[in-house]
Each structure stands twice: as structure tokens, then as C-alpha cells.
Amino acid sequence: MTVTPAQLPEVLLNVAVVRPVFLWGAPGIGKSSMVRQFAASLNLDCVSLLGTQLAPEDLIGVPQIVDGKSRFCPPEQIAREEPYCLFLDELNAAAPDVQKAFYSLILDRRIGSYELPAGSVVVGAGNRATDQALARPMASALLNRLVHVHLRADAADWLVWAANNGIHPWVVDYLTQRPDHLWSAPPKTEEPFSTPRSWHMLSDTLHSYGPDVSDEVIGMLGYGTLTAAHASAFRAYLKTVRHAYDFDAILKGDARWPAAPADRDLLYFLAETFRARLARELPADKRHASPAARKFAFRAKGLLVELAEISLEIAQLAIANNDDGSPSLPSWFLLEAARDLPRLVAARSGS
């Protein structure tokens, strides 16, 4: 069971005030910033401890002799008199002895003789082992001391946030059209991948360059922050915005598919737009097709022929099955397309 960023504040408000919470989620989806925002909503200072940079003595403190007896003194940033939010980031990436040092703090809300002030909350966060991120097995004793909440990226939530936090209009507009590109699974190799954090970074760099940034620089920034496929699509989208490329013009016959090798990313993006339009406007049963849908289907078959003349591979992508293997387009349209362009459907069937 997962929650979205919009649902998380209510969960924390009802759970974190009575029991410590651990947030699981992929890198870059905003776990840390959400905890800080939650603390601010309660007018609490947020004290962040990074598990990977701690040693046990950083929590337990150093011994001090008081009246001939030793007493451990916890560090100043923890030992506060006013209630606060203690955020244990990357807790499950900490070394086992560091995780063990957190036991009493998480369950009993104390370290040695120091006890967290009433009204304080404890929230931990970490990535999952499946995210190709640094994560250690969490000991059962620690696991059982926490309420576990799984957070997922949500495009609708992020776009609402982005519209009010200065995210570049190009990024907002693109993700409004392609919300599925907000997040991608971390790759097994060392390469950029798309997350809300990486789109935020791209936005900052675009703001820094200003409106006159070149297509080449946009490509460099995109490939440096996003997955290759998303970077290519974003760059192509900006070409349509900045250089008046328009799929509707191609559909009406006022423009042709871009054929230059330098515009291959643009051709791919327009083919994706073509595919989405086909899936949206063609009915599953031809008998239910309106005159407008029949006219669109006829024009679409011609556009497929023209697209295949430039790139058979990209034309195949326009009619390819979905990722789960299910057909993306109605079978009646594919049969008619096969009559007009047999090699396109034959190549699709063989792939």
C-alpha cells in the first residue's frame, strides 16, 4: 500500500505524533523535503541526521564525570529543551551499530538520561534495496519499532507543487502532457534517471541559462539529468514549442514529417504524439466510428506510409503494442494499415 505526497501530511499528522514513522521510497521523490514541510506545518524545528555519516558516539554522546559517576551527554543538536522533529534520513543505510544506537531513541524517545521533549516527533526515511541505492538490511528489532509508510511519486501532486514553486514553464508544460515521465526506475548502470528531484534540477539550469538557451544546450542539460528517452522527448517537445513544429499541421497536410537526420528526436516525439492521438480517437469497434473518426483513420494511414518512408523503425513504434504486450490500437485499423503498408505490420509482427 502506497501514499502520494498529497496524502502524506495527514498520515504523519495522525501517526507520527504517537509513533515513529519510517518512509520508504525511491531516490529523488522528495521524502526529505516533505518531512521538513510537515515539521514546519507544526511549527517545529526539523533536526536532520544522515545515517550514513554517523557513528554511534554521535548519538550516544561522550561520557562526563558527575559526582564521581559517568554520564553520557548526547550532542547539542539532539538534546533540546523544546519539542522538535527528529528526522533520521538514510536510516536503513547506516551501519548496524549506528542503527542499534537508535533503538532507545526511536522506541523510548530517550538517549541515556535525556528524553525527547513532549510533542516531539521522530520520522525516518530511506531508499529500498530494489532502487539500486545504498541500503542495508534493517534489523528486526529496529523494523518493529516503526510504522512503515511507502511513498510513491505522483505527477498530479508534483505539478500542483511545481506551479507554485517557480518550476520552469517548459518543465511544467511538458510533464502536464507526459506525466508518465516524472519518474523512472533507477537503472542498474551509472547513468541519470528521471525523478521529481532531477526535473527540479533541470528547471533550475534552464532558469539560469535564460530563454535564449540553444537546442544543443537543452540536450546537454536533459541528458545530464534525465533518462535518455525522456531527455530526447523533452528536447523534441521544446523544438515543437520554440520552432513552430506542430503535429496538427502535419495532420492537416500543411506540413510534413521532419526528415532531416538532426531532427530525428523531433520525428520520434511527433510519432509518439501521433500514437497517442490514434489511441485516443479511434474506437475499438469500427462500427462505432463517427464520420470524423473514419476521416481521421483514413488520413492516419497515409501519414503512416509517409512516416515509414522516412523511418520504418519509428513508424513501427507508432503502432507498437503497449509495454505489457496489449495492443495499443484497434485491430480493425491495424488490418487496414496492413493493406496499405504490408511491410510495416509484417515488421511489427516479427518484432
Coordinates of C-alpha atoms in Angstrom, one line a residue:
M1 CA 0.0 0.0 0.0
T2 CA 1.4 3.4 -1.0
V3 CA 0.6 7.0 -0.4
T4 CA 1.0 10.1 -2.5
P5 CA 2.8 13.3 -1.4
A6 CA -0.6 15.0 -1.0
Q7 CA -1.8 12.2 1.3
L8 CA 1.4 12.1 3.4
P9 CA 0.8 15.1 5.6
E10 CA -2.4 13.7 7.0
V11 CA -0.7 10.3 7.6
L12 CA 2.1 12.0 9.5
L13 CA -0.2 14.2 11.5
N14 CA -2.1 11.3 12.8
V15 CA 0.7 8.7 13.1
A16 CA 4.0 10.5 13.7
V17 CA 2.6 12.3 16.7
V18 CA 2.0 9.0 18.5
R19 CA 4.5 6.6 17.0
P20 CA 7.8 6.9 15.0
V21 CA 7.3 6.6 11.2
F22 CA 9.6 5.3 8.5
L23 CA 9.1 6.5 5.0
W24 CA 10.2 4.1 2.2
G25 CA 10.6 5.5 -1.3
A26 CA 12.7 5.7 -4.4
P27 CA 15.5 8.3 -4.6
G28 CA 14.6 11.8 -5.7
I29 CA 10.8 11.7 -4.9
G30 CA 11.0 14.3 -2.2
K31 CA 11.0 12.4 1.1
S32 CA 13.3 14.8 2.9
S33 CA 11.5 18.0 1.8
M34 CA 8.1 16.6 2.7
V35 CA 9.3 15.8 6.2
R36 CA 10.7 19.4 6.6
Q37 CA 7.4 20.8 5.3
F38 CA 5.5 18.7 7.8
A39 CA 7.6 19.9 10.6
A40 CA 7.1 23.5 9.5
S41 CA 3.4 23.0 9.5
L42 CA 3.6 22.1 13.2
N43 CA 5.9 25.0 13.9
L44 CA 8.6 22.5 14.9
D45 CA 12.3 22.8 14.1
C46 CA 13.5 19.9 11.9
V47 CA 16.8 18.3 13.0
S48 CA 18.1 16.0 10.3
L49 CA 20.6 13.3 11.0
L50 CA 22.1 11.5 8.0
G51 CA 22.6 7.8 8.9
T52 CA 25.5 7.2 6.5
Q53 CA 27.5 10.0 8.2
L54 CA 27.0 9.0 11.8
A55 CA 29.0 6.9 14.3
P56 CA 27.3 5.5 17.5
E57 CA 29.0 8.1 19.6
D58 CA 27.4 10.9 17.5
L59 CA 24.1 9.8 19.1
I60 CA 25.1 8.4 22.5
G61 CA 27.5 11.3 23.1
V62 CA 30.6 11.3 25.2
P63 CA 30.9 10.4 28.9
Q64 CA 31.2 13.0 31.6
I65 CA 32.0 12.6 35.2
V66 CA 29.3 14.0 37.5
D67 CA 29.6 13.5 41.3
G68 CA 32.0 10.7 40.7
K69 CA 29.8 8.9 38.2
S70 CA 30.0 8.8 34.5
R71 CA 27.1 10.0 32.4
F72 CA 26.8 10.2 28.7
C73 CA 26.0 13.6 27.2
P74 CA 24.1 13.5 23.9
P75 CA 25.0 16.0 21.3
E76 CA 23.6 19.6 21.4
Q77 CA 21.6 19.2 18.2
I78 CA 19.6 16.3 19.8
A79 CA 19.4 17.4 23.4
R80 CA 16.9 20.2 23.1
E81 CA 14.5 21.6 25.6
E82 CA 11.7 22.5 23.1
P83 CA 9.8 19.9 21.1
Y84 CA 11.1 19.3 17.6
C85 CA 11.0 16.9 14.6
L86 CA 13.9 14.5 14.6
F87 CA 14.4 13.3 11.0
L88 CA 16.6 10.2 10.6
D89 CA 17.5 10.3 6.9
E90 CA 19.0 7.2 5.2
L91 CA 18.5 5.3 8.5
N92 CA 18.5 1.9 6.8
A93 CA 21.8 2.8 5.1
A94 CA 23.5 3.3 8.4
A95 CA 26.0 0.8 9.7
P96 CA 24.5 -1.9 12.0
D97 CA 26.0 -0.4 15.2
V98 CA 24.6 3.0 14.3
Q99 CA 21.1 1.5 13.7
K100 CA 21.4 -0.2 17.1
A101 CA 22.2 3.2 18.7
F102 CA 18.8 4.5 17.5
Y103 CA 16.8 1.8 19.3
S104 CA 16.1 3.6 22.5
L105 CA 15.7 6.9 20.8
I106 CA 13.1 5.6 18.5
L107 CA 11.1 3.4 20.9
D108 CA 11.6 5.0 24.2
R109 CA 12.3 8.5 22.9
R110 CA 15.4 8.8 25.1
I111 CA 19.2 8.6 25.0
G112 CA 20.8 7.8 28.3
S113 CA 19.2 10.2 30.8
Y114 CA 18.0 12.6 28.1
E115 CA 14.3 12.3 26.9
L116 CA 12.8 14.0 23.9
P117 CA 10.5 16.8 24.9
A118 CA 6.8 16.1 24.9
G119 CA 5.4 17.0 21.5
S120 CA 8.4 15.9 19.6
V121 CA 8.1 13.6 16.6
V122 CA 10.5 11.0 15.1
V123 CA 10.5 10.3 11.4
G124 CA 12.9 8.1 9.5
A125 CA 13.4 7.6 5.7
G126 CA 15.3 5.5 3.3
N127 CA 15.5 4.0 -0.1
R128 CA 14.7 0.4 -1.0
A129 CA 17.2 -2.1 -2.0
T130 CA 15.4 -2.5 -5.3
D131 CA 16.2 1.1 -6.1
Q132 CA 19.9 0.3 -6.7
A133 CA 20.6 2.7 -3.8
L134 CA 22.7 2.1 -0.7
A135 CA 20.6 0.2 1.7
R136 CA 21.4 -2.3 4.5
P137 CA 19.0 -4.9 5.9
M138 CA 17.1 -3.4 8.8
A139 CA 17.3 -5.4 11.9
S140 CA 14.0 -6.9 13.0
A141 CA 14.3 -5.1 16.4
L142 CA 14.5 -1.7 14.6
L143 CA 12.0 -2.6 12.0
N144 CA 9.4 -3.5 14.6
R145 CA 9.9 -0.1 16.3
L146 CA 8.5 1.8 13.4
V147 CA 5.3 2.4 11.5
H148 CA 6.2 1.9 7.8
V149 CA 4.7 4.1 5.1
H150 CA 5.5 3.6 1.4
L151 CA 5.6 6.8 -0.7
R152 CA 5.2 7.0 -4.4
A153 CA 5.8 9.8 -6.9
D154 CA 2.6 11.3 -8.2
A155 CA 2.6 13.6 -11.2
A156 CA -0.7 15.4 -10.3
D157 CA 0.6 16.3 -6.8
W158 CA 4.0 17.4 -8.1
L159 CA 2.5 19.6 -10.8
V160 CA 0.4 21.4 -8.3
W161 CA 3.5 22.0 -6.2
A162 CA 5.6 23.0 -9.3
A163 CA 3.1 25.6 -10.3
N164 CA 3.6 27.4 -7.0
N165 CA 7.3 27.0 -6.6
G166 CA 8.9 28.5 -9.6
I167 CA 9.5 25.4 -11.7
H168 CA 10.3 26.4 -15.3
P169 CA 7.2 26.7 -17.5
W170 CA 8.7 24.3 -20.1
V171 CA 9.1 21.6 -17.5
V172 CA 5.6 22.1 -16.2
D173 CA 4.0 22.1 -19.6
Y174 CA 5.9 19.0 -20.7
L175 CA 5.1 17.0 -17.6
T176 CA 1.4 18.1 -17.9
Q177 CA 1.4 16.3 -21.3
R178 CA 3.7 13.5 -20.2
P179 CA 3.1 12.8 -16.5
D180 CA 4.4 9.3 -17.0
H181 CA 7.9 10.8 -17.5
L182 CA 8.1 12.3 -14.0
W183 CA 9.7 9.3 -12.6
S184 CA 11.6 6.3 -13.9
A185 CA 13.0 3.3 -12.1
P186 CA 16.7 3.7 -11.1
P187 CA 18.9 1.9 -13.7
K188 CA 21.4 -0.8 -12.9
T189 CA 24.2 1.3 -14.5
E190 CA 25.6 4.6 -13.5
E191 CA 23.5 7.0 -15.6
P192 CA 21.0 9.7 -14.9
F193 CA 17.3 8.8 -14.4
S194 CA 14.2 10.9 -14.1
T195 CA 12.8 11.8 -10.7
P196 CA 11.0 14.9 -9.3
R197 CA 14.4 16.0 -8.0
S198 CA 16.1 15.7 -11.4
W199 CA 13.3 17.6 -13.1
H200 CA 13.7 20.3 -10.5
M201 CA 17.4 20.4 -11.2
L202 CA 16.7 20.7 -14.9
S203 CA 14.3 23.6 -14.2
D204 CA 17.0 25.4 -12.2
T205 CA 19.5 25.1 -15.0
L206 CA 17.0 26.3 -17.6
H207 CA 16.2 29.3 -15.5
S208 CA 20.0 30.0 -15.2
Y209 CA 20.5 29.9 -18.9
G210 CA 17.5 32.1 -19.7
P211 CA 15.1 32.0 -22.7
D212 CA 17.8 32.1 -25.4
V213 CA 19.3 28.7 -24.4
S214 CA 20.2 26.7 -27.6
D215 CA 18.8 23.3 -28.6
E216 CA 22.2 21.8 -28.1
V217 CA 22.5 23.1 -24.5
I218 CA 18.9 21.9 -23.8
G219 CA 20.0 18.4 -25.0
M220 CA 23.1 18.5 -22.8
L221 CA 21.1 19.5 -19.7
G222 CA 18.4 17.0 -20.4
Y223 CA 20.8 14.1 -20.9
G224 CA 22.7 15.2 -17.8
T225 CA 19.6 15.0 -15.5
L226 CA 17.0 12.6 -17.0
T227 CA 16.8 9.2 -18.7
A228 CA 18.0 9.2 -22.3
A229 CA 14.5 8.6 -23.6
H230 CA 12.9 11.4 -21.5
A231 CA 15.7 13.8 -22.4
S232 CA 15.2 13.2 -26.1
A233 CA 11.5 13.6 -25.8
F234 CA 11.8 16.8 -23.8
R235 CA 14.2 18.3 -26.3
A236 CA 12.0 17.4 -29.2
Y237 CA 9.0 18.9 -27.3
L238 CA 10.8 22.2 -27.0
K239 CA 11.6 22.2 -30.7
T240 CA 7.8 22.0 -31.4
V241 CA 7.2 24.9 -28.9
R242 CA 10.1 27.1 -30.0
H243 CA 10.3 26.4 -33.7
A244 CA 6.6 26.1 -34.6
Y245 CA 6.6 22.4 -35.4
D246 CA 3.0 21.2 -35.0
F247 CA 1.5 17.7 -35.3
D248 CA -1.9 19.3 -36.2
A249 CA -0.2 21.0 -39.2
I250 CA 1.1 17.6 -40.3
L251 CA -2.3 16.1 -39.8
K252 CA -4.0 18.8 -41.9
G253 CA -1.3 18.5 -44.6
D254 CA 0.1 22.0 -44.0
A255 CA 3.5 20.5 -43.0
R256 CA 5.4 17.2 -43.5
W257 CA 7.2 14.9 -41.1
P258 CA 10.7 16.3 -40.4
A259 CA 13.1 14.2 -42.4
A260 CA 16.5 15.8 -41.5
P261 CA 18.8 13.5 -39.5
A262 CA 19.3 16.3 -37.0
D263 CA 15.5 16.2 -36.3
R264 CA 15.3 12.5 -35.6
D265 CA 14.4 13.2 -31.9
L266 CA 11.7 15.6 -33.1
L267 CA 10.4 12.9 -35.5
Y268 CA 10.2 10.4 -32.7
F269 CA 8.4 12.9 -30.4
L270 CA 5.8 13.6 -33.2
A271 CA 5.4 9.9 -33.8
E272 CA 4.6 9.4 -30.1
T273 CA 2.1 12.3 -30.3
F274 CA 0.6 10.5 -33.4
R275 CA 0.4 7.2 -31.5
A276 CA -1.4 8.9 -28.5
R277 CA -3.9 10.6 -30.9
L278 CA -4.6 7.3 -32.6
A279 CA -5.2 5.5 -29.3
R280 CA -7.5 8.3 -28.1
E281 CA -9.6 9.0 -31.2
L282 CA -10.1 5.5 -32.8
P283 CA -12.9 3.4 -31.4
A284 CA -12.3 -0.2 -30.5
D285 CA -15.1 -1.2 -33.0
K286 CA -15.2 0.3 -36.5
R287 CA -19.0 0.2 -36.5
H288 CA -19.0 2.7 -33.7
A289 CA -16.7 5.1 -35.6
S290 CA -18.1 8.6 -36.3
P291 CA -17.6 10.2 -39.7
A292 CA -14.9 12.3 -38.2
A293 CA -13.1 9.2 -36.8
R294 CA -13.3 7.5 -40.2
K295 CA -11.8 10.5 -41.9
F296 CA -9.1 10.6 -39.2
A297 CA -8.3 6.9 -39.7
F298 CA -8.0 7.4 -43.5
R299 CA -5.6 10.3 -43.1
A300 CA -3.7 8.4 -40.4
K301 CA -3.0 5.5 -42.8
G302 CA -1.5 8.0 -45.3
L303 CA 0.7 9.5 -42.5
L304 CA 1.9 6.1 -41.6
V305 CA 3.1 5.5 -45.2
E306 CA 4.9 8.9 -45.2
L307 CA 6.5 8.2 -41.8
A308 CA 7.7 4.7 -42.9
E309 CA 9.4 6.3 -46.0
I310 CA 11.5 8.3 -43.6
S311 CA 12.0 5.7 -40.8
L312 CA 10.4 2.3 -40.8
E313 CA 11.5 1.8 -37.2
I314 CA 9.8 5.0 -35.9
A315 CA 6.6 4.1 -38.0
Q316 CA 6.6 0.7 -36.2
L317 CA 6.8 2.4 -32.8
A318 CA 3.7 4.4 -33.7
I319 CA 1.6 1.2 -33.9
A320 CA 3.5 -0.9 -31.5
N321 CA 1.9 -2.8 -28.6
N322 CA 1.9 -1.4 -25.1
D323 CA 4.7 -2.3 -22.7
D324 CA 2.6 -5.1 -21.3
G325 CA 2.1 -6.6 -24.7
S326 CA -1.5 -5.5 -25.2
P327 CA -2.5 -3.8 -28.5
S328 CA -2.4 0.0 -28.3
L329 CA -4.6 0.5 -31.4
P330 CA -7.8 -1.2 -32.6
S331 CA -7.3 -4.3 -34.7
W332 CA -9.5 -3.0 -37.5
F333 CA -7.2 -0.1 -38.0
L334 CA -4.1 -2.3 -38.0
L335 CA -5.7 -4.6 -40.6
E336 CA -6.4 -1.6 -42.9
A337 CA -2.9 -0.3 -42.3
A338 CA -1.5 -3.7 -43.3
R339 CA -3.3 -3.4 -46.7
D340 CA -1.7 0.0 -47.3
L341 CA 1.7 -0.8 -46.0
P342 CA 2.2 -4.6 -45.5
R343 CA 5.9 -4.3 -44.7
L344 CA 5.1 -2.1 -41.7
V345 CA 2.8 -4.5 -40.0
A346 CA 4.9 -7.5 -41.0
A347 CA 7.9 -5.9 -39.4
R348 CA 5.8 -5.2 -36.3
S349 CA 4.6 -8.8 -36.1
G350 CA 8.1 -10.1 -36.3
S351 CA 9.5 -7.9 -33.6

